[in-house]
Short mmCIF file of C-alpha atoms and ligand atoms in Angstrom, two decimals:
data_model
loop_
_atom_site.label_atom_id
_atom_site.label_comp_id
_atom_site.label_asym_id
_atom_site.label_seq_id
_atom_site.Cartn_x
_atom_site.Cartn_y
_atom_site.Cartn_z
CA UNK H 1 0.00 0.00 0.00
CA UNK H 2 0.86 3.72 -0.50
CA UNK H 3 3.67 2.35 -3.39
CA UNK H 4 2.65 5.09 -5.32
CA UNK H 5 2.60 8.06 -2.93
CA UNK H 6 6.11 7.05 -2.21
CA UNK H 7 7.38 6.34 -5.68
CA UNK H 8 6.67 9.92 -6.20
CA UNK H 9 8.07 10.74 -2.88
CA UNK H 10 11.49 9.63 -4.80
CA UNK H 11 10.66 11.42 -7.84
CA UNK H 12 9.97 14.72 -6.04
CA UNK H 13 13.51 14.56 -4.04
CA UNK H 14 15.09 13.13 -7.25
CA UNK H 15 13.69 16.47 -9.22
CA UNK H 16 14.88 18.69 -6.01
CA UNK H 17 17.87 17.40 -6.51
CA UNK H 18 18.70 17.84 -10.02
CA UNK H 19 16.74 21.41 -9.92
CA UNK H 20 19.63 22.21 -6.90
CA UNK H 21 22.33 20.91 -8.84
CA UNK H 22 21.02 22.85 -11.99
CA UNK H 23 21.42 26.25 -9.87
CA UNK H 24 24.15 28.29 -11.19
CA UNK H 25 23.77 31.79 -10.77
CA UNK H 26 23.58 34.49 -14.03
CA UNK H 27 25.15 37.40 -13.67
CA UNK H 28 24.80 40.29 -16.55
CA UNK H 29 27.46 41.82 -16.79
CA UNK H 30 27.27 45.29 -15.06
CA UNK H 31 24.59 47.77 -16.26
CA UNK H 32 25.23 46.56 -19.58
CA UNK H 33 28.75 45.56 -21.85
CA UNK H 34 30.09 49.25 -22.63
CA UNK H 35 32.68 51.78 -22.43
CA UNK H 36 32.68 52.42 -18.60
CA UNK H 37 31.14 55.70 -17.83
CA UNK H 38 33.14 56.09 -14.69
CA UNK H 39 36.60 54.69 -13.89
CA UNK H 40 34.63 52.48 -11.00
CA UNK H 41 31.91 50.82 -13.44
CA UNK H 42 33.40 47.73 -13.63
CA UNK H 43 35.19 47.30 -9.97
CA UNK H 44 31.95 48.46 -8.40
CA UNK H 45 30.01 45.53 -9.88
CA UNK H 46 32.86 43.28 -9.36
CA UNK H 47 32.82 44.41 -5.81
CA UNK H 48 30.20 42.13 -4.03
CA UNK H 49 30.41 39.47 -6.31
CA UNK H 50 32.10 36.20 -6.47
CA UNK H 51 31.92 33.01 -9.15
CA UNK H 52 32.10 29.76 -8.85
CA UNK H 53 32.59 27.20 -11.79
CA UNK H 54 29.19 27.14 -13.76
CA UNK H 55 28.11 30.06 -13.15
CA UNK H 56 27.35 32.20 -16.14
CA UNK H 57 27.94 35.84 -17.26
CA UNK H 58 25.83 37.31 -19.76
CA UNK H 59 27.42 40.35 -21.69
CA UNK H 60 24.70 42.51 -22.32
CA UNK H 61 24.98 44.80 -25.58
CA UNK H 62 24.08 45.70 -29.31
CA UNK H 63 25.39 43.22 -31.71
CA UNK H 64 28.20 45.08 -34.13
CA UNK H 65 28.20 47.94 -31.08
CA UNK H 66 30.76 45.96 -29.06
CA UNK H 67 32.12 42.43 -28.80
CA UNK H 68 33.75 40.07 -26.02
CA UNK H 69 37.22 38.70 -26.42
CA UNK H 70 38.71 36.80 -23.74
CA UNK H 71 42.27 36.86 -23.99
CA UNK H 72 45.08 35.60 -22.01
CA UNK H 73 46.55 38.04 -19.26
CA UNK H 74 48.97 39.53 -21.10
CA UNK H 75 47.03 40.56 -24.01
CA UNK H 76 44.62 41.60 -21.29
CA UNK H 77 47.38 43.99 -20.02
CA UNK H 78 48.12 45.49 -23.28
CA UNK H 79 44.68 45.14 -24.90
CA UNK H 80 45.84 42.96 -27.73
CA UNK H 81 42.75 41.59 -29.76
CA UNK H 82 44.66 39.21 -31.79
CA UNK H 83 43.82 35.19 -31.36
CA UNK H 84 41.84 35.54 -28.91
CA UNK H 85 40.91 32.52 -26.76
CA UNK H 86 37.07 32.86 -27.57
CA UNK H 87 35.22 35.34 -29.48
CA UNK H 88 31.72 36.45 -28.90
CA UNK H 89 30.09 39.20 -30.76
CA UNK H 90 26.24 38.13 -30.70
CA UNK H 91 25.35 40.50 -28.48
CA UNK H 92 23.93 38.56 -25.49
CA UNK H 93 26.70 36.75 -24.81
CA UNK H 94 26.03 33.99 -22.39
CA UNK H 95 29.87 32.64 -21.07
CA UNK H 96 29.72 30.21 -18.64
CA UNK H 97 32.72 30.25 -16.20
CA UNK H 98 34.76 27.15 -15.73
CA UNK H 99 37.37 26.16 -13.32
CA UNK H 100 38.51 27.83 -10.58
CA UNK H 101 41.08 30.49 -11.76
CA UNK H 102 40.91 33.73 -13.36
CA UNK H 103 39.28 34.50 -16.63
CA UNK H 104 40.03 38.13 -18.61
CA UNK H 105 37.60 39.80 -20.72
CA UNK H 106 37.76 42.65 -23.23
CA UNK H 107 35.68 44.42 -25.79
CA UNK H 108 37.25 43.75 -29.50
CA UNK H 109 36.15 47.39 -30.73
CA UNK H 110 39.50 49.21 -31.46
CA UNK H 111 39.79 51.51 -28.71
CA UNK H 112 37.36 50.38 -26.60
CA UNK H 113 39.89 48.06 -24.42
CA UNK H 114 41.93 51.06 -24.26
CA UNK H 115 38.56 52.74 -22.71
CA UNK H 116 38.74 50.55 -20.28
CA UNK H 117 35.84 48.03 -21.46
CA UNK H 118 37.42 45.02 -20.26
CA UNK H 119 36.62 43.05 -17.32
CA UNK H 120 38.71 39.94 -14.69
CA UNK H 121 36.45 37.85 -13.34
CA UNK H 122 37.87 35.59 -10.90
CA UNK H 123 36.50 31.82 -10.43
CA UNK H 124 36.61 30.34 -6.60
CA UNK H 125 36.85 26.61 -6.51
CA UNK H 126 32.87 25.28 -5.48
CA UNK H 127 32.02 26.31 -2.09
CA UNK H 128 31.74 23.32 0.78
CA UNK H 129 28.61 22.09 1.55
CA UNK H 130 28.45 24.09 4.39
CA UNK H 131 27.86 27.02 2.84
CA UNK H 132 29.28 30.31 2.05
CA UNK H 133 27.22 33.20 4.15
CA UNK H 134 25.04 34.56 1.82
CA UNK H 135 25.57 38.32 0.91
CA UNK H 136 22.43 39.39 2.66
CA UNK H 137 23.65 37.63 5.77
CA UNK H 138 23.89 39.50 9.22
CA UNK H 139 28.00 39.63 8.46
CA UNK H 140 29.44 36.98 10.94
CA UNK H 141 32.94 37.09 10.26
CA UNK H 142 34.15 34.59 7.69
CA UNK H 143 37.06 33.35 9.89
CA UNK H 144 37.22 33.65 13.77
CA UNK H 145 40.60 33.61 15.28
CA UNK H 146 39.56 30.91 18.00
CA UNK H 147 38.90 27.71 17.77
CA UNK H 148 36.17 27.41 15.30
CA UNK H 149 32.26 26.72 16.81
CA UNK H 150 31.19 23.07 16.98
CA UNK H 151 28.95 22.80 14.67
CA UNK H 152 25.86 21.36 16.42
CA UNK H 153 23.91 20.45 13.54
CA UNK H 154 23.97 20.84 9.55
CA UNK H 155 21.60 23.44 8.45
CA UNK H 156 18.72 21.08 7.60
CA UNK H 157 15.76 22.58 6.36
CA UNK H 158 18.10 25.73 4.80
CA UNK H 159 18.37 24.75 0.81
CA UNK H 160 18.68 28.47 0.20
CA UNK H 161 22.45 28.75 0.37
CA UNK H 162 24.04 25.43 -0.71
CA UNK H 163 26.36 25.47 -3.49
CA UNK H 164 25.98 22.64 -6.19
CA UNK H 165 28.51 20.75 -4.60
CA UNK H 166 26.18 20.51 -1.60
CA UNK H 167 23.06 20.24 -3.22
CA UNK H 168 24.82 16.92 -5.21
CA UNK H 169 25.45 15.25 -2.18
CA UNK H 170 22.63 16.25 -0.29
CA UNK H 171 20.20 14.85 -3.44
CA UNK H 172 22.56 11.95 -3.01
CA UNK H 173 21.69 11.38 0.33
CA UNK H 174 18.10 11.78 0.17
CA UNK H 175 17.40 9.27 -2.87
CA UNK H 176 19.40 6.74 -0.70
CA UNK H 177 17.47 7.26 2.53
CA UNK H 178 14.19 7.11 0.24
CA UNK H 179 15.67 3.95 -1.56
CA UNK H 180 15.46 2.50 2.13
CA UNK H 181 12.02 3.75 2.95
CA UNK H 182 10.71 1.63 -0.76
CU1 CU U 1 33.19 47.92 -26.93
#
């Protein structure tokens, strides 16, 4: 009895899981891909902001207005457009950050790099399970000089801030405990 309410017991944790997993976080690009209006345009964005791998950016722009090389550091440095690593020039450029590491972005439009339309995102490696405070937390400090807090209990019940790292295992750990339950 109830075989069916549980099968899709599974299902709905199986789905929760994947959706969790699926969770990378867009970010356009500043008010828009452009010539920075003030020397601060890009750094301000940049400045509560952090990546991990599979995240995505989305370069925001009009197609033939500006384009989005990313080049190697040195060509970043000197805003060299030549052999690029990728080119994108469709105007709603969707580049989805990889590894851990840090990636270097510039418009293709001669003289706009020289503007100062060009952008470094930096990748963290995937954040642990337990969570990296959210930005809209109440600011505990990240690292406490004393011995670190037990932690009494995982956050169960919180979904809000795991990573995809954490969601994986967590989805994990649910379809096994439901595998026992069938
Ligand atoms: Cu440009």
């Amino acid at each position: 009895m109830a075989r069916q309410g549980r099968g899709m017991a599974l299902l709905v944790l199986v789905a929760f899981g994947l959706v969790a997993v699926a969770s990378a976080t867009e970010y356009p690009v500043a008010d828009g891909w452009k010539i920075p209006p003030t020397t601060t345009y890009y750094s301000d964005w940049l400045a509560d902001k952090s990546f991990v791998p599979g995240d995505v950016l989305v370069f925001e722009y009009t197609a033939g207005s500006h384009s989005v090389l990313e080049v190697t550091k040195s060509k970043y440095d000197t805003c060299d457009t030549t052999s690029p690593i990728s080119s994108h020039v469709a105007g709603s450029d969707k580049i989805t950050l990889g590894k851990a590491g840090t990636y270097y972005y510039l418009c293709g439009v001669p003289g706009h790099c020289d503007a100062n339309q060009k952008i470094t995102i930096t990748v963290d490696a995937a954040a642990a399970p337990v969570g990296a405070p959210s930005t809209n937390s109440t600011g505990t400090p990240k690292a406490s000089p004393k011995a670190a807090p037990a932690p009494a209990k995982p956050p169960s019940g919180s979904a809000s801030g795991l990573h995809a790292g954490g969601a994986l295992v967590l989805s994990v750990v649910m379809v096994f405990v439901a595998s026992l339950v069938l």
